[in-house]
GROMACS .gro file of C-alpha atoms in nm:
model
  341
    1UNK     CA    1   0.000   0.000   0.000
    2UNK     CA    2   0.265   0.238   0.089
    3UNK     CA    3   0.435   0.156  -0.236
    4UNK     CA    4   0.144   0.246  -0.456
    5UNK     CA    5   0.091   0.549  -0.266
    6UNK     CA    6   0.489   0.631  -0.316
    7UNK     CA    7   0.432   0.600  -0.754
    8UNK     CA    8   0.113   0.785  -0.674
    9UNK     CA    9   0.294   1.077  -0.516
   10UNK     CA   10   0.579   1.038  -0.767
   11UNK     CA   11   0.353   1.038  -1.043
   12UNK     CA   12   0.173   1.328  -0.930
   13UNK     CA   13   0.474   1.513  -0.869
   14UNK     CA   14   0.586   1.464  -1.237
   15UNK     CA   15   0.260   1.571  -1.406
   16UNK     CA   16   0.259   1.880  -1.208
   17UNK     CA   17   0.650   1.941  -1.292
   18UNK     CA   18   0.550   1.901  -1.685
   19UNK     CA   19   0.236   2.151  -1.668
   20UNK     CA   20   0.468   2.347  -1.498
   21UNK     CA   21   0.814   2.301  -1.787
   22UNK     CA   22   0.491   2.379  -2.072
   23UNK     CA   23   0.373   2.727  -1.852
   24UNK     CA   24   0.743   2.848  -1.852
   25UNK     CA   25   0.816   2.725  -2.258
   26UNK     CA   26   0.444   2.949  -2.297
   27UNK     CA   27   0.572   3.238  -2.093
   28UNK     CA   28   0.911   3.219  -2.309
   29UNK     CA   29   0.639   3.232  -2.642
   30UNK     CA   30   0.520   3.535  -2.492
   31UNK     CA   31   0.845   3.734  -2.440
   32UNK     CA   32   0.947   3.620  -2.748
   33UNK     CA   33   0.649   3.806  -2.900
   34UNK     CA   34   0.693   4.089  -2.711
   35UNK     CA   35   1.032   4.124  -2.782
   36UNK     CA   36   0.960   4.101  -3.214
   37UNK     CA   37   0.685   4.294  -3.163
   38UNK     CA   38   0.906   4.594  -3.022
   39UNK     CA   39   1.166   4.554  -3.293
   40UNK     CA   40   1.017   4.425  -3.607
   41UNK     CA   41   0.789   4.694  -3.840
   42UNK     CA   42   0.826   4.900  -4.108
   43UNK     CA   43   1.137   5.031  -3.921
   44UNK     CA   44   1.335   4.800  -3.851
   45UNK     CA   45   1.514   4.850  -3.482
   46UNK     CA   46   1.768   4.586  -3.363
   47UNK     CA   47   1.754   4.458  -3.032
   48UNK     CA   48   2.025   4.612  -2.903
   49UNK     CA   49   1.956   4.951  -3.035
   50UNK     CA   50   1.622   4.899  -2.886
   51UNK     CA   51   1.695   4.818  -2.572
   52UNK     CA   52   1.941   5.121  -2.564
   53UNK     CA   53   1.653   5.372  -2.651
   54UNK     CA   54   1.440   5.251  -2.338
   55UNK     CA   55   1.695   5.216  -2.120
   56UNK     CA   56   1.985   5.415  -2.177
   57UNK     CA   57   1.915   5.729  -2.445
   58UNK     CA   58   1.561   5.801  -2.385
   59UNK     CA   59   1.508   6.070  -2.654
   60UNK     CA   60   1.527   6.061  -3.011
   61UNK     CA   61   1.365   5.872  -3.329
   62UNK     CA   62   1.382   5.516  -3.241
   63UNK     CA   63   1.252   5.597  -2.805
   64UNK     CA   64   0.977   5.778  -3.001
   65UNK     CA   65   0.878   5.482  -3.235
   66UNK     CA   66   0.878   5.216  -2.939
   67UNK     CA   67   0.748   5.451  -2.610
   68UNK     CA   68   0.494   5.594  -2.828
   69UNK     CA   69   0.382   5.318  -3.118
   70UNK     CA   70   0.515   4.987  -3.096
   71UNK     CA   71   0.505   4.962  -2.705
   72UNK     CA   72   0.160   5.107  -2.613
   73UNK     CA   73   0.038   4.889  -2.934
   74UNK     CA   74   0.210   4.544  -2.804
   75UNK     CA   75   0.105   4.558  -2.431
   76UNK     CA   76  -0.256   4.631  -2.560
   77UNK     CA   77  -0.250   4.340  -2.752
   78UNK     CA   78  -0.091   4.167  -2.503
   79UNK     CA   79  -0.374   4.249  -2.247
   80UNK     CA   80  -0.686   4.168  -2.540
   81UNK     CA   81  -0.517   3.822  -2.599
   82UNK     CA   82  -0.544   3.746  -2.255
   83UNK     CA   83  -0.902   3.861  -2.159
   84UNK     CA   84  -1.076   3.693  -2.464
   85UNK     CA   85  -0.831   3.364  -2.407
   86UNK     CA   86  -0.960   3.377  -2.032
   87UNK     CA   87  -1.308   3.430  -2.201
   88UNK     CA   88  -1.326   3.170  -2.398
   89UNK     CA   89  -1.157   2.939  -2.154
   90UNK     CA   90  -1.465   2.992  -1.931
   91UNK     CA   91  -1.707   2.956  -2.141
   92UNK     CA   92  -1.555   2.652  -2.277
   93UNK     CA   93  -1.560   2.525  -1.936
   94UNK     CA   94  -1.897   2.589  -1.817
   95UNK     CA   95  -2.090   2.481  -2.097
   96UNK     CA   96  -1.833   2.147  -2.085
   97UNK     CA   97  -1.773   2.199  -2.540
   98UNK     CA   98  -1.486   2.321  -2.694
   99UNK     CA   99  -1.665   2.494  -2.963
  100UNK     CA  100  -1.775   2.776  -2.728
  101UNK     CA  101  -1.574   3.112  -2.753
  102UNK     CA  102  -1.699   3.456  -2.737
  103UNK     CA  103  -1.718   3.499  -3.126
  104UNK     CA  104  -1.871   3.171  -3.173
  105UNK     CA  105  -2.172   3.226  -2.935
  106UNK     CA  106  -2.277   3.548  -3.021
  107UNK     CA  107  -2.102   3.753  -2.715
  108UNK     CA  108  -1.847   3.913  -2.984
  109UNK     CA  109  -2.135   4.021  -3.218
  110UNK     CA  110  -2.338   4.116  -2.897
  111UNK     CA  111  -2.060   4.386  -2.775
  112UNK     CA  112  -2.034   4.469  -3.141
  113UNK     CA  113  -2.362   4.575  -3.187
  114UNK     CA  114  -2.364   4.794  -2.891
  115UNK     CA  115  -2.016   4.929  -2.912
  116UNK     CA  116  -2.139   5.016  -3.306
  117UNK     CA  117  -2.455   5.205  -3.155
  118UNK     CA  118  -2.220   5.388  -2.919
  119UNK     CA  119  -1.986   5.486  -3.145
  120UNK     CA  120  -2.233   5.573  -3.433
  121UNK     CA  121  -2.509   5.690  -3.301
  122UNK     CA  122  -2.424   5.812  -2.978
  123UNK     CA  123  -2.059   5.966  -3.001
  124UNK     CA  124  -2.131   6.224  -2.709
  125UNK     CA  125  -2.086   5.917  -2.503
  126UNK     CA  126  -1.833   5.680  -2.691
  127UNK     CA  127  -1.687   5.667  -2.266
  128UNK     CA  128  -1.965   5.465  -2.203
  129UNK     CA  129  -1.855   5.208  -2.481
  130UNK     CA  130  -1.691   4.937  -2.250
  131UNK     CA  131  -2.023   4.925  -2.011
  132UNK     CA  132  -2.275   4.928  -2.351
  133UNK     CA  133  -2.038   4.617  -2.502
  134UNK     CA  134  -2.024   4.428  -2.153
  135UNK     CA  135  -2.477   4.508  -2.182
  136UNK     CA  136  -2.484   4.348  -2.484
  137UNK     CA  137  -2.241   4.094  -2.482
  138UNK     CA  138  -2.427   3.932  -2.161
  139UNK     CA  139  -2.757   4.006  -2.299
  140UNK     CA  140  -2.675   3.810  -2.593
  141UNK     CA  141  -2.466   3.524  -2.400
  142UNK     CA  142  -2.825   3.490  -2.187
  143UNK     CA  143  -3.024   3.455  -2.514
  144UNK     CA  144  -2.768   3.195  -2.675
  145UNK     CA  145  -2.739   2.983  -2.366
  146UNK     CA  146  -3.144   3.002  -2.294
  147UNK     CA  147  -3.201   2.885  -2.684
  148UNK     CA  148  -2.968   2.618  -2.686
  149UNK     CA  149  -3.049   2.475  -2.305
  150UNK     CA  150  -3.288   2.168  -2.309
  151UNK     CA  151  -3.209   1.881  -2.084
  152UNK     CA  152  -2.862   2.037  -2.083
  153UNK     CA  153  -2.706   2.220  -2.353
  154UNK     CA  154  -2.564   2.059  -2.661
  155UNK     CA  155  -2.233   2.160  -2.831
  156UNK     CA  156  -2.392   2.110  -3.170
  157UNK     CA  157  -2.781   2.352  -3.115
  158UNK     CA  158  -2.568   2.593  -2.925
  159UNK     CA  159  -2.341   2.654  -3.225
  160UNK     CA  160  -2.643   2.704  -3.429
  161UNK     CA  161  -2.806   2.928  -3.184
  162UNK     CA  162  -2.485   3.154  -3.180
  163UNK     CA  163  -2.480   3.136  -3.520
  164UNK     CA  164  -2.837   3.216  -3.592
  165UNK     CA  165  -2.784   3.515  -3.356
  166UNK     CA  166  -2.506   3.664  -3.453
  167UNK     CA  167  -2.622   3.705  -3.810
  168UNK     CA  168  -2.914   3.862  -3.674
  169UNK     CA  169  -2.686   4.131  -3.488
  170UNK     CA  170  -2.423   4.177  -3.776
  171UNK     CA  171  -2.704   4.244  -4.018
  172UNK     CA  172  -2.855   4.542  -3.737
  173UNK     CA  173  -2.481   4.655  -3.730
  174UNK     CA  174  -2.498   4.689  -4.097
  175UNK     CA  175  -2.854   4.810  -4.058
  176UNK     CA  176  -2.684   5.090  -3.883
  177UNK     CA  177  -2.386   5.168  -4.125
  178UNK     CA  178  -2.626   5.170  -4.372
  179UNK     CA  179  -2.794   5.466  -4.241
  180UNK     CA  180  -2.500   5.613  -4.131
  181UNK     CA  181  -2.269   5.603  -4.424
  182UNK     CA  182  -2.034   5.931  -4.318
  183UNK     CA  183  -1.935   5.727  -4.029
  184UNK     CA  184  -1.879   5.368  -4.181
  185UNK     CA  185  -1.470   5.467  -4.192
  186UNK     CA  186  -1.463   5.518  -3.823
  187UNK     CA  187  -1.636   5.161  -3.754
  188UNK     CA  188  -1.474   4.967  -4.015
  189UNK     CA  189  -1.142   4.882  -3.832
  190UNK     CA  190  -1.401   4.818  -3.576
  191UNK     CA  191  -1.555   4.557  -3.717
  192UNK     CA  192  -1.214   4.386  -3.847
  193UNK     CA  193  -1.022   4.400  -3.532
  194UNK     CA  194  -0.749   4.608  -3.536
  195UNK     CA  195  -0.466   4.691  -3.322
  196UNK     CA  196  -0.323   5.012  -3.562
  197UNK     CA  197  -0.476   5.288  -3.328
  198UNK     CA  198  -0.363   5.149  -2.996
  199UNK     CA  199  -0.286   5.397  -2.746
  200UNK     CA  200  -0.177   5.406  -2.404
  201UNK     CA  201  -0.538   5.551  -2.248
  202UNK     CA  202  -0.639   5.222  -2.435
  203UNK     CA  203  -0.371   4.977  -2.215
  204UNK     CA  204  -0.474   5.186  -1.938
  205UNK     CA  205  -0.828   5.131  -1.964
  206UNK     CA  206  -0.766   4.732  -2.027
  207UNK     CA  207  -0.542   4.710  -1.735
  208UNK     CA  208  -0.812   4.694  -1.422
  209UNK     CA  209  -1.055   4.452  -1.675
  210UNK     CA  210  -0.805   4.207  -1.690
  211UNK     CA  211  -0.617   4.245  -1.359
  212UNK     CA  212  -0.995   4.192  -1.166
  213UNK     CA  213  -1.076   3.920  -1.445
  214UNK     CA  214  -0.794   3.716  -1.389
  215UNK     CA  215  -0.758   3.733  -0.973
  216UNK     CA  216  -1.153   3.597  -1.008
  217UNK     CA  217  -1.049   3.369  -1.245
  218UNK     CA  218  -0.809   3.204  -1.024
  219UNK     CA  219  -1.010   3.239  -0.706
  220UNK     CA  220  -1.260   3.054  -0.850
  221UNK     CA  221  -1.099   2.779  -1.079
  222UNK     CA  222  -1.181   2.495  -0.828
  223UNK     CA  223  -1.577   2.589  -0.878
  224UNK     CA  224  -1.551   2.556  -1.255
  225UNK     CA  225  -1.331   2.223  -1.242
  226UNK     CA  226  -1.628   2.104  -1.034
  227UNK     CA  227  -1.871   2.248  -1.328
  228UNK     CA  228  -1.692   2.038  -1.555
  229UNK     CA  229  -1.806   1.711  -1.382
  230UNK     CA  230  -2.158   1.831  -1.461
  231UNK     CA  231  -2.453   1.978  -1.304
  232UNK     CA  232  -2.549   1.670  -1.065
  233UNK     CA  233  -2.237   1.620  -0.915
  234UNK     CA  234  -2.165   1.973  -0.873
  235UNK     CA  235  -2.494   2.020  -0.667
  236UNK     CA  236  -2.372   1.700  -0.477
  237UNK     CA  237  -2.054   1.852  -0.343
  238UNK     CA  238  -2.216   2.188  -0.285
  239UNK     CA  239  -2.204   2.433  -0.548
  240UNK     CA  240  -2.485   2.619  -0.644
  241UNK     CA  241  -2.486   2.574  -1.030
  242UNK     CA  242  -2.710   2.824  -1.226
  243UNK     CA  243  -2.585   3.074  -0.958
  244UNK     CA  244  -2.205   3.007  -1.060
  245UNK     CA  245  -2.294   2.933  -1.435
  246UNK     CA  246  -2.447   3.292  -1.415
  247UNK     CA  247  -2.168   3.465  -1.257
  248UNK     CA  248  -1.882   3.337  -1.512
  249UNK     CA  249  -2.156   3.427  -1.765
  250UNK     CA  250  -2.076   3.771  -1.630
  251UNK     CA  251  -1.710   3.706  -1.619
  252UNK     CA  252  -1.677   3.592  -1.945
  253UNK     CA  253  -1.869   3.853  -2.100
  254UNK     CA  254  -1.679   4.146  -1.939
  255UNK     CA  255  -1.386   4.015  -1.997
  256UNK     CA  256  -1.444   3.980  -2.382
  257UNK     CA  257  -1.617   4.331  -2.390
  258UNK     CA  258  -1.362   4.502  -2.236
  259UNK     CA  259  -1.124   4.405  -2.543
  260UNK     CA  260  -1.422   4.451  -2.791
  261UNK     CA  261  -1.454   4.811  -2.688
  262UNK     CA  262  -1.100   4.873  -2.778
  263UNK     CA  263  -0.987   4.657  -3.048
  264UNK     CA  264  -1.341   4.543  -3.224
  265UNK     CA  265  -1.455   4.230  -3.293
  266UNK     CA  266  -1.134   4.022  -3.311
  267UNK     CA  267  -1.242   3.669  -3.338
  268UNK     CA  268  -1.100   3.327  -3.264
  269UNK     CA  269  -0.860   3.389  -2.972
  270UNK     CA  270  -1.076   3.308  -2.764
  271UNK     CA  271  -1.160   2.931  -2.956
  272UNK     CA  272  -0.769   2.823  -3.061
  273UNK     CA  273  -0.611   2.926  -2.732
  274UNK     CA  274  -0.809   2.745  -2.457
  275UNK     CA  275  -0.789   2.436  -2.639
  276UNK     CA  276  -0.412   2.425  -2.715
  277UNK     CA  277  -0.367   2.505  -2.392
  278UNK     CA  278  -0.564   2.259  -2.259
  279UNK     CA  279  -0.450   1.973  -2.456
  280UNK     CA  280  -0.072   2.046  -2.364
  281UNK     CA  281  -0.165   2.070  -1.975
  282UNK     CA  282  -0.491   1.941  -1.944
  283UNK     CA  283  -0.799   2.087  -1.791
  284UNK     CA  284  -0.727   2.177  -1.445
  285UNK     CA  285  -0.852   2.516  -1.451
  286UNK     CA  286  -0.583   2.653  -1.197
  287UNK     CA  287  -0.321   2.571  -1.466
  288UNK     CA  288  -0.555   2.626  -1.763
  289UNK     CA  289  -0.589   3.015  -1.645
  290UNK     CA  290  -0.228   3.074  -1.656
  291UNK     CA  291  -0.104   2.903  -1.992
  292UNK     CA  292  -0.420   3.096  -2.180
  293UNK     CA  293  -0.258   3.400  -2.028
  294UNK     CA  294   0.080   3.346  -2.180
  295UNK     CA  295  -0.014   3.221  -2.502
  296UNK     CA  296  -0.309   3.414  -2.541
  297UNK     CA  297  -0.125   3.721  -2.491
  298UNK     CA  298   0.126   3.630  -2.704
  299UNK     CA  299  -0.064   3.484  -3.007
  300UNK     CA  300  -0.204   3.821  -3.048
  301UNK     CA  301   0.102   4.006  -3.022
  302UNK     CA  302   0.281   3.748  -3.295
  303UNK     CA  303   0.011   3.756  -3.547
  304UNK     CA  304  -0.060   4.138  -3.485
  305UNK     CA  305   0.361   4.177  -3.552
  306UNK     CA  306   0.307   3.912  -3.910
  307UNK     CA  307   0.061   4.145  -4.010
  308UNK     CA  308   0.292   4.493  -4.023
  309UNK     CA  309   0.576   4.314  -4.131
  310UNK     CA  310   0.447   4.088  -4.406
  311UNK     CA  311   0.368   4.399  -4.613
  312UNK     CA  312   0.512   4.684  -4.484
  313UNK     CA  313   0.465   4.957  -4.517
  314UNK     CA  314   0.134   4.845  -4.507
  315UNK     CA  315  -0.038   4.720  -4.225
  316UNK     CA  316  -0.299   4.436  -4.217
  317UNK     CA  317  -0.506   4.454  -3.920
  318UNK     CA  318  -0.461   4.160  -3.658
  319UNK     CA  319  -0.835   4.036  -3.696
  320UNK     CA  320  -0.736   3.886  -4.040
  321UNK     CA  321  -0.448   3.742  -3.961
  322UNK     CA  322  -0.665   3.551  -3.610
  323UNK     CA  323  -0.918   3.506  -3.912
  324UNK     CA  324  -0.665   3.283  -4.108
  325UNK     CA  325  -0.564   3.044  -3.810
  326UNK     CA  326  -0.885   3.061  -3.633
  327UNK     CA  327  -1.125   2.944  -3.979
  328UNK     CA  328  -0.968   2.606  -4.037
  329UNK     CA  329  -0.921   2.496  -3.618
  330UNK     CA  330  -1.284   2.593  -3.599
  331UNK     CA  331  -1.387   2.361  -3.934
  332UNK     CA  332  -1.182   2.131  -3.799
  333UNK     CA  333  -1.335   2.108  -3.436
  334UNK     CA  334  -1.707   2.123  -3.584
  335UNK     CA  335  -1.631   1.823  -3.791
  336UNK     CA  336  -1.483   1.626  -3.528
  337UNK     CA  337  -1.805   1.729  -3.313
  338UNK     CA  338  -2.049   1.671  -3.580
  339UNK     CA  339  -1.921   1.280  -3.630
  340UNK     CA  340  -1.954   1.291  -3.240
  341UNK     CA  341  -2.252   1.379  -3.184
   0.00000   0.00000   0.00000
């Protein structure tokens, strides 16, 4: 007996020393990014000269391109990659199917819609956008969920549902553009997802969303690994499920809106990054939380530096470039669900 509990402990130990080895090889990923992101553009800065700019010089071209441009733009991205990864990661969890995402299930089109009526038809108070997009994002998670929810909720209606719904939003969003056709060049970044206009009001508006998000995240990741197990046997060891389903409902939905209000509608981070993650590590939601921060951070910083460098001077914004990867790992996932189901 003491023997098997020895390999027990030994095996445990190992498992937890791997999750661990893949957390720090993700952190590494997202320095990395962070690091090309800084240097790599249409002006091209070497390391070195970069790092002497921040830390040494301070003044002149190459501190204004990276204090100014390149930094505010890469911590942004940094800080949108991880609230829609911890987003999606959520809402993956909670509904048990790793089809959901915020884009996928309508909350991206949700805090679209309202961020669009904010910004188009109500630009005295475009301050208000982040609390409008978190409004409709959780509006429209509510409907989704509610639609697809019979005896439990099936990965394969609540696609559909999202689906179904989010078409229904775009085509009010370009109900609205429609009418409004001075003001379709201010929204139309918006509805790409684009990191070209990032500021530093913008990381500084990010910063509490994500900082709250994530501390609740990781207060509460032994409540969601219990959600996981399902609704009986989470009421059988004492957690009170629609309550909890409700409040990472909330979560979820400010977390993505938050990034919405800044970025737009940037789609698929939230879908490709919890599921690496978790099939590298698992889905123990206390490690799950912290590798979707690393990688989800960085993702969006890497793609959003391939998209100013692969035709610079030009810049394509990030939300194609997510678009690309994100298409084909969705297909893919849907198929593998549909000959499931």
């Amino acid at each position: 007996m003491k023997a098997m509990t020895s390999l027990a402990q030994q095996d445990e130990q190992k498992n937890r020393r791997y999750k661990l080895s893949i957390l720090g090889i993700l952190f590494v990923f997202l320095f990395v990014s962070v690091i090309l992101s800084i240097t790599l553009g249409a002006t091209h800065i070497p390391l070195k000269k970069a790092f002497q700019a921040l830390f040494v010089e301070k003044d002149g071209l190459t501190y204004h391109i990276i204090m100014n441009i390149r930094m505010p733009r890469t911590l942004v991205g940094m800080l949108v990659g991880i609230s829609l990864s911890l987003s999606g990661a959520i809402l993956q969890g909670i509904m048990r199917n790793s089809l959901a995402s915020p884009n996928i299930i309508g909350v991206s089109s949700g805090a679209g819609l309202a961020a669009t009526i904010c910004i188009v038809l109500l630009p005295a108070y475009v301050n208000l956008t982040p609390i409008a997009a978190f409004i409709g994002a959780f509006l429209t998670t509510m409907i989704i969920y509610s639609l697809s929810y019979k005896n439990g909720v099936r990965p394969l209606r609540m696609v559909l549902a999202g689906v179904a719904i989010s078409s229904l939003v775009s085509a009010l969003i370009n109900l609205i553009l429609i009418f409004f056709p001075d003001r379709v060049s201010d929204t139309l970044s918006f509805t790409i997802g684009s990191l070209n206009l990032a500021l530093w009001s913008d990381f500084y508006r990010l910063l509490p969303y994500v900082i709250v998000g994530f501390i609740l995240c990781l207060l509460n990741a032994r409540k969601i690994n219990v959600l996981m197990l399902g609704d009986e046997i989470a009421t059988s060891l004492g957690v009170h499920v629609e309550r909890s389903r409700f409040f990472f409902i909330a979560l979820a939905s400010l977390l993505a809106a938050s990034s919405i209000s800044v970025v737009g509608l940037l789609g698929f981070v939230g879908l490709i990054v919890p599921h690496i993650v978790k099939l590298l590590i698992g889905s123990n939601y206390r490690y799950v939380y912290v590798g979707v921060t690393f990688f989800g951070g960085g993702i969006v910083i890497f793609c959003d530096t391939i998209a100013r460098v692969i035709a610079a001077p030009m810049e394509i914004p990030v939300g194609i470039n997510m678009a690309i990867l994100g298409v084909p790992f969705f297909l893919y996932l849907l198929r593998g669900r549909i000959a499931h189901d």
